PDB file of C-alpha atoms in Angstrom:
ATOM      1  CA  MET A   2     -31.828 -14.601  41.761  1.00 48.00           C
ATOM      2  CA  ALA A   3     -31.425 -13.474  38.153  1.00 47.00           C
ATOM      3  CA  LYS A   4     -27.671 -14.089  38.345  1.00 48.00           C
ATOM      4  CA  LEU A   5     -28.217 -17.571  39.756  1.00 47.00           C
ATOM      5  CA  ALA A   6     -30.679 -18.381  36.981  1.00 49.00           C
ATOM      6  CA  ALA A   7     -28.253 -17.187  34.322  1.00 46.00           C
ATOM      7  CA  THR A   8     -25.429 -19.250  35.815  1.00 47.00           C
ATOM      8  CA  ALA A   9     -27.640 -22.338  35.891  1.00 47.00           C
ATOM      9  CA  ALA A  10     -28.634 -21.797  32.256  1.00 46.00           C
ATOM     10  CA  ILE A  11     -24.989 -21.580  31.161  1.00 43.00           C
ATOM     11  CA  ALA A  12     -24.097 -24.739  33.088  1.00 45.00           C
ATOM     12  CA  THR A  13     -27.010 -26.610  31.521  1.00 46.00           C
ATOM     13  CA  ALA A  14     -25.984 -25.506  28.027  1.00 41.00           C
ATOM     14  CA  LEU A  15     -22.416 -26.662  28.581  1.00 44.00           C
ATOM     15  CA  LEU A  16     -23.466 -30.035  29.921  1.00 43.00           C
ATOM     16  CA  SER A  17     -25.885 -30.645  27.064  1.00 48.00           C
ATOM     17  CA  GLY A  18     -23.500 -29.468  24.323  1.00 45.00           C
ATOM     18  CA  THR A  19     -19.863 -29.908  23.415  1.00 42.00           C
ATOM     19  CA  ALA A  20     -18.763 -30.428  27.016  1.00 43.00           C
ATOM     20  CA  ILE A  21     -20.162 -33.971  26.964  1.00 43.00           C
ATOM     21  CA  ALA A  22     -19.823 -34.703  23.253  1.00 50.00           C
ATOM     22  CA  GLU A  23     -18.517 -38.190  22.483  1.00 54.00           C
ATOM     23  CA  PRO A  24     -14.953 -38.340  21.106  1.00 66.00           C
ATOM     24  CA  ALA A  25     -14.596 -38.991  17.389  1.00 84.00           C
ATOM     25  CA  LYS A  26     -14.289 -42.639  16.404  1.00 94.00           C
ATOM     26  CA  PRO A  27     -10.883 -43.785  15.167  1.00 98.00           C
ATOM     27  CA  THR A  28     -10.296 -44.083  11.440  1.00 98.00           C
ATOM     28  CA  ILE A  29      -9.756 -47.698  10.402  1.00 98.00           C
ATOM     29  CA  VAL A  30      -6.814 -48.182   8.008  1.00 98.00           C
ATOM     30  CA  LEU A  31      -6.831 -51.586   6.280  1.00 98.00           C
ATOM     31  CA  VAL A  32      -3.724 -53.060   4.629  1.00 98.00           C
ATOM     32  CA  HIS A  33      -4.091 -56.095   2.358  1.00 98.00           C
ATOM     33  CA  GLY A  34      -1.439 -58.745   1.904  1.00 98.00           C
ATOM     34  CA  ALA A  35       0.053 -60.738  -0.963  1.00 98.00           C
ATOM     35  CA  PHE A  36      -2.162 -62.278  -3.668  1.00 98.00           C
ATOM     36  CA  ALA A  37      -5.048 -59.984  -2.646  1.00 97.00           C
ATOM     37  CA  ASP A  38      -6.023 -56.349  -3.152  1.00 97.00           C
ATOM     38  CA  SER A  39      -8.011 -53.643  -1.369  1.00 97.00           C
ATOM     39  CA  SER A  40     -11.322 -55.172  -2.466  1.00 97.00           C
ATOM     40  CA  SER A  41     -10.645 -58.089  -0.117  1.00 98.00           C
ATOM     41  CA  TRP A  42     -11.817 -55.742   2.661  1.00 98.00           C
ATOM     42  CA  ASN A  43     -15.177 -54.920   1.041  1.00 98.00           C
ATOM     43  CA  GLY A  44     -17.311 -56.933   3.460  1.00 98.00           C
ATOM     44  CA  VAL A  45     -15.435 -55.593   6.477  1.00 98.00           C
ATOM     45  CA  VAL A  46     -15.703 -52.008   5.215  1.00 98.00           C
ATOM     46  CA  ALA A  47     -19.467 -52.375   4.694  1.00 98.00           C
ATOM     47  CA  SER A  48     -19.889 -53.526   8.279  1.00 98.00           C
ATOM     48  CA  LEU A  49     -17.646 -50.810   9.735  1.00 98.00           C
ATOM     49  CA  LYS A  50     -19.492 -48.138   7.751  1.00 97.00           C
ATOM     50  CA  LYS A  51     -22.740 -49.231   9.418  1.00 96.00           C
ATOM     51  CA  GLY A  52     -21.012 -48.677  12.751  1.00 95.00           C
ATOM     52  CA  GLY A  53     -20.097 -45.120  11.778  1.00 96.00           C
ATOM     53  CA  TYR A  54     -16.395 -45.684  11.137  1.00 98.00           C
ATOM     54  CA  THR A  55     -14.361 -43.908   8.478  1.00 97.00           C
ATOM     55  CA  THR A  56     -12.289 -46.511   6.639  1.00 98.00           C
ATOM     56  CA  VAL A  57      -9.300 -46.377   4.293  1.00 98.00           C
ATOM     57  CA  ALA A  58      -8.234 -49.518   2.396  1.00 98.00           C
ATOM     58  CA  VAL A  59      -4.660 -48.832   1.345  1.00 98.00           C
ATOM     59  CA  ALA A  60      -3.269 -50.140  -1.954  1.00 96.00           C
ATOM     60  CA  ASN A  61      -0.257 -52.024  -0.591  1.00 98.00           C
ATOM     61  CA  PRO A  62       2.496 -52.017  -3.264  1.00 98.00           C
ATOM     62  CA  LEU A  63       3.907 -55.422  -2.166  1.00 98.00           C
ATOM     63  CA  ARG A  64       7.399 -54.429  -3.299  1.00 98.00           C
ATOM     64  CA  SER A  65       9.423 -54.444  -0.066  1.00 98.00           C
ATOM     65  CA  VAL A  66       8.716 -54.210   3.655  1.00 98.00           C
ATOM     66  CA  SER A  67      10.544 -50.897   4.008  1.00 97.00           C
ATOM     67  CA  ASN A  68       8.827 -49.336   0.986  1.00 97.00           C
ATOM     68  CA  ASP A  69       5.370 -50.650   1.812  1.00 98.00           C
ATOM     69  CA  ALA A  70       5.626 -49.580   5.463  1.00 98.00           C
ATOM     70  CA  ARG A  71       6.610 -46.091   4.325  1.00 98.00           C
ATOM     71  CA  VAL A  72       3.539 -45.895   2.066  1.00 98.00           C
ATOM     72  CA  VAL A  73       1.206 -46.929   4.893  1.00 98.00           C
ATOM     73  CA  SER A  74       2.938 -44.637   7.383  1.00 97.00           C
ATOM     74  CA  ASP A  75       2.409 -41.691   5.033  1.00 97.00           C
ATOM     75  CA  VAL A  76      -1.301 -42.505   4.796  1.00 97.00           C
ATOM     76  CA  VAL A  77      -1.569 -42.635   8.589  1.00 97.00           C
ATOM     77  CA  ALA A  78       0.255 -39.300   8.873  1.00 96.00           C
ATOM     78  CA  SER A  79      -2.379 -37.681   6.649  1.00 96.00           C
ATOM     79  CA  ILE A  80      -5.229 -38.643   9.002  1.00 96.00           C
ATOM     80  CA  ALA A  81      -6.291 -36.325  11.807  1.00 93.00           C
ATOM     81  CA  GLY A  82      -7.222 -38.149  14.985  1.00 94.00           C
ATOM     82  CA  PRO A  83      -6.741 -41.703  16.211  1.00 97.00           C
ATOM     83  CA  VAL A  84      -6.206 -44.659  13.877  1.00 98.00           C
ATOM     84  CA  VAL A  85      -6.664 -48.415  14.191  1.00 98.00           C
ATOM     85  CA  LEU A  86      -4.213 -50.115  11.833  1.00 98.00           C
ATOM     86  CA  VAL A  87      -5.283 -53.483  10.401  1.00 98.00           C
ATOM     87  CA  GLY A  88      -3.119 -55.857   8.365  1.00 98.00           C
ATOM     88  CA  HIS A  89      -3.823 -59.101   6.515  1.00 98.00           C
ATOM     89  CA  SER A  90      -1.107 -61.714   5.906  1.00 98.00           C
ATOM     90  CA  TYR A  91       2.099 -59.942   4.761  1.00 98.00           C
ATOM     91  CA  GLY A  92       0.253 -56.716   5.612  1.00 98.00           C
ATOM     92  CA  GLY A  93       0.786 -57.616   9.257  1.00 98.00           C
ATOM     93  CA  GLN A  94       4.525 -57.186   8.838  1.00 98.00           C
ATOM     94  CA  VAL A  95       3.887 -53.899   7.065  1.00 98.00           C
ATOM     95  CA  ILE A  96       1.735 -52.453   9.869  1.00 98.00           C
ATOM     96  CA  SER A  97       4.217 -53.678  12.495  1.00 97.00           C
ATOM     97  CA  ASN A  98       6.825 -51.434  10.882  1.00 97.00           C
ATOM     98  CA  ALA A  99       4.567 -48.605   9.663  1.00 97.00           C
ATOM     99  CA  ALA A 100       3.211 -47.857  13.137  1.00 95.00           C
ATOM    100  CA  GLN A 101       6.600 -46.906  14.548  1.00 91.00           C
ATOM    101  CA  GLY A 102       6.709 -43.193  15.320  1.00 90.00           C
ATOM    102  CA  ARG A 103       3.032 -42.563  14.533  1.00 93.00           C
ATOM    103  CA  GLU A 104       1.536 -41.409  17.821  1.00 93.00           C
ATOM    104  CA  ASN A 105      -2.051 -41.333  16.510  1.00 96.00           C
ATOM    105  CA  ILE A 106      -2.184 -45.130  16.134  1.00 97.00           C
ATOM    106  CA  LYS A 107      -4.410 -46.512  18.871  1.00 97.00           C
ATOM    107  CA  SER A 108      -4.116 -50.261  18.284  1.00 98.00           C
ATOM    108  CA  LEU A 109      -3.173 -52.973  15.782  1.00 98.00           C
ATOM    109  CA  VAL A 110      -5.330 -55.783  14.386  1.00 98.00           C
ATOM    110  CA  TYR A 111      -3.726 -58.804  12.716  1.00 98.00           C
ATOM    111  CA  VAL A 112      -6.010 -60.704  10.325  1.00 98.00           C
ATOM    112  CA  ALA A 113      -4.416 -64.075   9.465  1.00 98.00           C
ATOM    113  CA  ALA A 114      -1.290 -61.967   9.544  1.00 98.00           C
ATOM    114  CA  PHE A 115       2.413 -62.055  10.240  1.00 98.00           C
ATOM    115  CA  ALA A 116       3.557 -60.317  13.413  1.00 98.00           C
ATOM    116  CA  PRO A 117       7.332 -60.689  13.136  1.00 98.00           C
ATOM    117  CA  ASP A 118       9.864 -59.739  15.746  1.00 98.00           C
ATOM    118  CA  VAL A 119      12.917 -57.710  14.789  1.00 97.00           C
ATOM    119  CA  GLY A 120      15.101 -59.602  12.312  1.00 97.00           C
ATOM    120  CA  GLU A 121      12.382 -62.054  11.238  1.00 97.00           C
ATOM    121  CA  ALA A 122      10.955 -62.424   7.719  1.00 97.00           C
ATOM    122  CA  ALA A 123       7.527 -63.561   6.541  1.00 97.00           C
ATOM    123  CA  ALA A 124       8.869 -66.565   4.653  1.00 95.00           C
ATOM    124  CA  GLU A 125      10.777 -67.672   7.740  1.00 94.00           C
ATOM    125  CA  LEU A 126       7.703 -67.471   9.971  1.00 95.00           C
ATOM    126  CA  ALA A 127       5.492 -69.261   7.436  1.00 93.00           C
ATOM    127  CA  SER A 128       7.792 -72.278   7.554  1.00 92.00           C
ATOM    128  CA  LYS A 129       8.392 -72.198  11.319  1.00 91.00           C
ATOM    129  CA  PHE A 130       5.554 -74.688  11.892  1.00 94.00           C
ATOM    130  CA  PRO A 131       4.277 -77.502   9.637  1.00 93.00           C
ATOM    131  CA  GLY A 132       1.082 -77.342   7.587  1.00 92.00           C
ATOM    132  CA  GLY A 133       1.616 -74.547   5.058  1.00 95.00           C
ATOM    133  CA  THR A 134       1.271 -75.494   1.389  1.00 97.00           C
ATOM    134  CA  LEU A 135       1.799 -72.143  -0.356  1.00 97.00           C
ATOM    135  CA  GLY A 136       5.114 -73.107  -1.969  1.00 95.00           C
ATOM    136  CA  GLU A 137       3.583 -75.922  -4.002  1.00 96.00           C
ATOM    137  CA  ALA A 138       0.662 -73.722  -5.072  1.00 98.00           C
ATOM    138  CA  LEU A 139       2.735 -70.931  -6.631  1.00 98.00           C
ATOM    139  CA  ALA A 140       2.833 -70.315 -10.377  1.00 98.00           C
ATOM    140  CA  PRO A 141       6.209 -70.044 -12.167  1.00 98.00           C
ATOM    141  CA  PRO A 142       7.784 -66.762 -10.997  1.00 97.00           C
ATOM    142  CA  VAL A 143       7.652 -63.724 -13.240  1.00 98.00           C
ATOM    143  CA  LYS A 144      11.137 -62.318 -13.836  1.00 97.00           C
ATOM    144  CA  LEU A 145      11.488 -58.572 -13.325  1.00 97.00           C
ATOM    145  CA  SER A 146      13.834 -56.214 -15.142  1.00 97.00           C
ATOM    146  CA  ASP A 147      15.630 -55.364 -11.888  1.00 94.00           C
ATOM    147  CA  GLY A 148      16.657 -58.991 -11.421  1.00 95.00           C
ATOM    148  CA  GLY A 149      13.977 -59.877  -8.887  1.00 96.00           C
ATOM    149  CA  VAL A 150      10.856 -61.981  -9.329  1.00 98.00           C
ATOM    150  CA  ASP A 151       7.140 -61.547  -8.729  1.00 98.00           C
ATOM    151  CA  LEU A 152       5.181 -64.387  -7.150  1.00 98.00           C
ATOM    152  CA  TYR A 153       1.578 -65.374  -7.923  1.00 98.00           C
ATOM    153  CA  ILE A 154      -0.598 -68.271  -6.822  1.00 98.00           C
ATOM    154  CA  ASP A 155      -1.436 -70.611  -9.705  1.00 98.00           C
ATOM    155  CA  GLN A 156      -4.976 -69.655 -10.675  1.00 98.00           C
ATOM    156  CA  ALA A 157      -6.028 -73.310 -10.882  1.00 98.00           C
ATOM    157  CA  LYS A 158      -4.903 -73.795  -7.257  1.00 98.00           C
ATOM    158  CA  PHE A 159      -6.077 -70.455  -5.887  1.00 98.00           C
ATOM    159  CA  HIS A 160      -9.428 -71.593  -4.458  1.00 98.00           C
ATOM    160  CA  ASP A 161      -8.097 -74.596  -2.537  1.00 98.00           C
ATOM    161  CA  GLN A 162      -4.948 -72.869  -1.330  1.00 98.00           C
ATOM    162  CA  PHE A 163      -6.079 -69.346  -0.545  1.00 98.00           C
ATOM    163  CA  ALA A 164      -9.839 -69.204  -0.144  1.00 98.00           C
ATOM    164  CA  HIS A 165     -11.409 -72.658   0.150  1.00 98.00           C
ATOM    165  CA  ASP A 166     -14.354 -71.290   2.171  1.00 98.00           C
ATOM    166  CA  VAL A 167     -15.287 -68.663  -0.434  1.00 98.00           C
ATOM    167  CA  PRO A 168     -17.646 -69.545  -3.334  1.00 98.00           C
ATOM    168  CA  ALA A 169     -15.749 -70.645  -6.453  1.00 97.00           C
ATOM    169  CA  GLU A 170     -17.428 -68.042  -8.644  1.00 97.00           C
ATOM    170  CA  ILE A 171     -15.872 -65.353  -6.432  1.00 97.00           C
ATOM    171  CA  THR A 172     -12.421 -66.932  -6.134  1.00 98.00           C
ATOM    172  CA  VAL A 173     -12.150 -67.153  -9.927  1.00 98.00           C
ATOM    173  CA  LEU A 174     -12.299 -63.359  -9.990  1.00 97.00           C
ATOM    174  CA  MET A 175      -9.954 -63.032  -7.012  1.00 98.00           C
ATOM    175  CA  ALA A 176      -7.404 -65.312  -8.696  1.00 98.00           C
ATOM    176  CA  ALA A 177      -7.455 -63.315 -11.934  1.00 98.00           C
ATOM    177  CA  GLY A 178      -7.040 -59.999 -10.117  1.00 97.00           C
ATOM    178  CA  GLN A 179      -4.538 -61.098  -7.477  1.00 97.00           C
ATOM    179  CA  ARG A 180      -1.673 -58.696  -6.722  1.00 97.00           C
ATOM    180  CA  PRO A 181       1.793 -60.281  -6.908  1.00 98.00           C
ATOM    181  CA  ILE A 182       4.446 -59.860  -4.263  1.00 98.00           C
ATOM    182  CA  THR A 183       8.175 -59.786  -4.810  1.00 98.00           C
ATOM    183  CA  GLU A 184      10.157 -62.681  -3.413  1.00 97.00           C
ATOM    184  CA  ALA A 185      12.433 -60.086  -1.824  1.00 97.00           C
ATOM    185  CA  ALA A 186       9.541 -58.693   0.245  1.00 98.00           C
ATOM    186  CA  LEU A 187       8.834 -62.110   1.740  1.00 97.00           C
ATOM    187  CA  THR A 188      12.463 -62.585   2.747  1.00 97.00           C
ATOM    188  CA  GLU A 189      13.160 -59.052   4.006  1.00 98.00           C
ATOM    189  CA  LYS A 190      13.928 -58.846   7.718  1.00 97.00           C
ATOM    190  CA  SER A 191      11.542 -56.864   9.877  1.00 97.00           C
ATOM    191  CA  GLY A 192      12.377 -53.878  12.048  1.00 95.00           C
ATOM    192  CA  GLU A 193      11.446 -53.297  15.685  1.00 95.00           C
ATOM    193  CA  PRO A 194       7.726 -54.204  15.847  1.00 96.00           C
ATOM    194  CA  ALA A 195       5.018 -51.853  17.076  1.00 96.00           C
ATOM    195  CA  TRP A 196       3.134 -54.720  18.735  1.00 97.00           C
ATOM    196  CA  LYS A 197       5.630 -54.473  21.582  1.00 97.00           C
ATOM    197  CA  SER A 198       4.240 -51.064  22.546  1.00 96.00           C
ATOM    198  CA  LEU A 199       0.674 -51.022  21.176  1.00 98.00           C
ATOM    199  CA  PRO A 200      -2.339 -53.181  22.110  1.00 98.00           C
ATOM    200  CA  SER A 201      -2.792 -55.867  19.471  1.00 98.00           C
ATOM    201  CA  TYR A 202      -5.676 -58.129  18.447  1.00 98.00           C
ATOM    202  CA  PHE A 203      -5.597 -61.284  16.308  1.00 98.00           C
ATOM    203  CA  VAL A 204      -8.132 -63.177  14.201  1.00 98.00           C
ATOM    204  CA  TYR A 205      -7.443 -66.145  11.930  1.00 98.00           C
ATOM    205  CA  GLY A 206      -8.924 -69.394  10.681  1.00 98.00           C
ATOM    206  CA  ASP A 207      -7.733 -72.805  11.788  1.00 97.00           C
ATOM    207  CA  GLY A 208      -8.037 -73.934   8.159  1.00 98.00           C
ATOM    208  CA  ASP A 209      -5.414 -71.460   6.904  1.00 98.00           C
ATOM    209  CA  ARG A 210      -3.139 -73.104   4.311  1.00 97.00           C
ATOM    210  CA  ASN A 211      -0.844 -70.109   3.699  1.00 97.00           C
ATOM    211  CA  ILE A 212       0.226 -69.511   7.296  1.00 97.00           C
ATOM    212  CA  PRO A 213      -0.292 -72.533   9.579  1.00 97.00           C
ATOM    213  CA  ALA A 214      -2.678 -71.877  12.465  1.00 97.00           C
ATOM    214  CA  GLU A 215       0.057 -72.951  14.888  1.00 97.00           C
ATOM    215  CA  ALA A 216       2.298 -70.172  13.588  1.00 97.00           C
ATOM    216  CA  LEU A 217      -0.494 -67.611  13.849  1.00 98.00           C
ATOM    217  CA  GLY A 218      -1.239 -68.688  17.419  1.00 98.00           C
ATOM    218  CA  PHE A 219       2.448 -68.477  18.305  1.00 98.00           C
ATOM    219  CA  MET A 220       2.649 -64.895  17.030  1.00 98.00           C
ATOM    220  CA  ALA A 221      -0.569 -63.883  18.810  1.00 98.00           C
ATOM    221  CA  ASP A 222       0.673 -65.262  22.130  1.00 98.00           C
ATOM    222  CA  ARG A 223       4.083 -63.643  21.702  1.00 98.00           C
ATOM    223  CA  ALA A 224       2.463 -60.262  21.029  1.00 98.00           C
ATOM    224  CA  ASP A 225       0.350 -60.620  24.180  1.00 98.00           C
ATOM    225  CA  SER A 226      -2.845 -60.357  22.114  1.00 98.00           C
ATOM    226  CA  LYS A 227      -5.693 -58.611  23.936  1.00 98.00           C
ATOM    227  CA  ASN A 228      -8.167 -60.914  22.191  1.00 98.00           C
ATOM    228  CA  THR A 229      -7.473 -63.764  19.791  1.00 98.00           C
ATOM    229  CA  VAL A 230     -10.385 -65.041  17.712  1.00 98.00           C
ATOM    230  CA  VAL A 231      -9.945 -68.378  15.929  1.00 98.00           C
ATOM    231  CA  VAL A 232     -12.584 -69.085  13.284  1.00 98.00           C
ATOM    232  CA  GLU A 233     -13.237 -72.781  12.802  1.00 98.00           C
ATOM    233  CA  GLY A 234     -12.419 -73.990   9.292  1.00 97.00           C
ATOM    234  CA  ALA A 235     -11.742 -70.508   7.912  1.00 98.00           C
ATOM    235  CA  SER A 236      -9.212 -70.009   5.136  1.00 98.00           C
ATOM    236  CA  HIS A 237      -6.414 -67.488   4.801  1.00 98.00           C
ATOM    237  CA  VAL A 238      -8.924 -64.843   3.640  1.00 98.00           C
ATOM    238  CA  VAL A 239     -11.008 -64.944   6.799  1.00 98.00           C
ATOM    239  CA  MET A 240     -11.985 -61.300   6.193  1.00 98.00           C
ATOM    240  CA  VAL A 241     -13.680 -62.320   2.917  1.00 98.00           C
ATOM    241  CA  SER A 242     -15.456 -65.414   4.237  1.00 98.00           C
ATOM    242  CA  ASN A 243     -16.271 -64.027   7.706  1.00 98.00           C
ATOM    243  CA  PRO A 244     -16.303 -60.231   7.404  1.00 98.00           C
ATOM    244  CA  GLN A 245     -18.584 -59.620  10.392  1.00 98.00           C
ATOM    245  CA  ILE A 246     -16.328 -61.526  12.785  1.00 98.00           C
ATOM    246  CA  VAL A 247     -13.342 -59.522  11.596  1.00 98.00           C
ATOM    247  CA  ALA A 248     -15.253 -56.220  11.764  1.00 98.00           C
ATOM    248  CA  ASP A 249     -16.416 -56.984  15.302  1.00 98.00           C
ATOM    249  CA  LEU A 250     -12.823 -57.484  16.463  1.00 98.00           C
ATOM    250  CA  ILE A 251     -11.733 -54.241  14.748  1.00 98.00           C
ATOM    251  CA  GLU A 252     -14.523 -52.389  16.543  1.00 98.00           C
ATOM    252  CA  GLU A 253     -13.362 -53.908  19.828  1.00 98.00           C
ATOM    253  CA  ALA A 254      -9.845 -52.627  19.118  1.00 98.00           C
ATOM    254  CA  ALA A 255     -11.271 -49.185  18.341  1.00 98.00           C
ATOM    255  CA  LYS A 256     -13.077 -48.767  21.665  1.00 93.00           C
TER     256      LYS A 256
END
């Protein structure tokens, strides 16, 4: 009887301890796009933190697809455990390439983002369907010493073009602190995309003026999106204007 009691006690301890412990939640890695920076994820990060998620908002260099994907891939490699990789705008092309060969990536989330196939470029996809007005909203390019150019959105046009559903007092600050992207990055061809082998999720606004909603829907359908959320009237920075909707989709991708 004593042996039976001891065995039962051990079994109870195992069942109530580590044997039934919940697995660790994935780390959420967020990659901003052109004309934005890591602070564009602040509202999403705040929501994910409440849900118990560790988050990393990467400073995307915006220099070239190959370089930027390597930077993000290195960040992912430094994280123990599963990762959900999230990209906004041009950041979608970056995560599509960065996820290749990283076995700890669980899923991809595209936030008003490019999801190019092999051999496609962001600029090409942005013009594939009518409705985008980014070209006419750009400031004069800044010439670089290596012969390339940096692109910015004209600060006077930033609110209407990029973030029309965000209060003007906020977009003034966003416009002043926007990160430029090289023209070469927007025209660089993409490699084999990870969305072909990983579950992908999409969220975007139907009021996007940088990437037409029709183009975003086309890419979501092509990637066999597990869930596509279209936010009525939302701008290109849907994660700034509707952070909870974006965070909810990321949490869905993490489960």
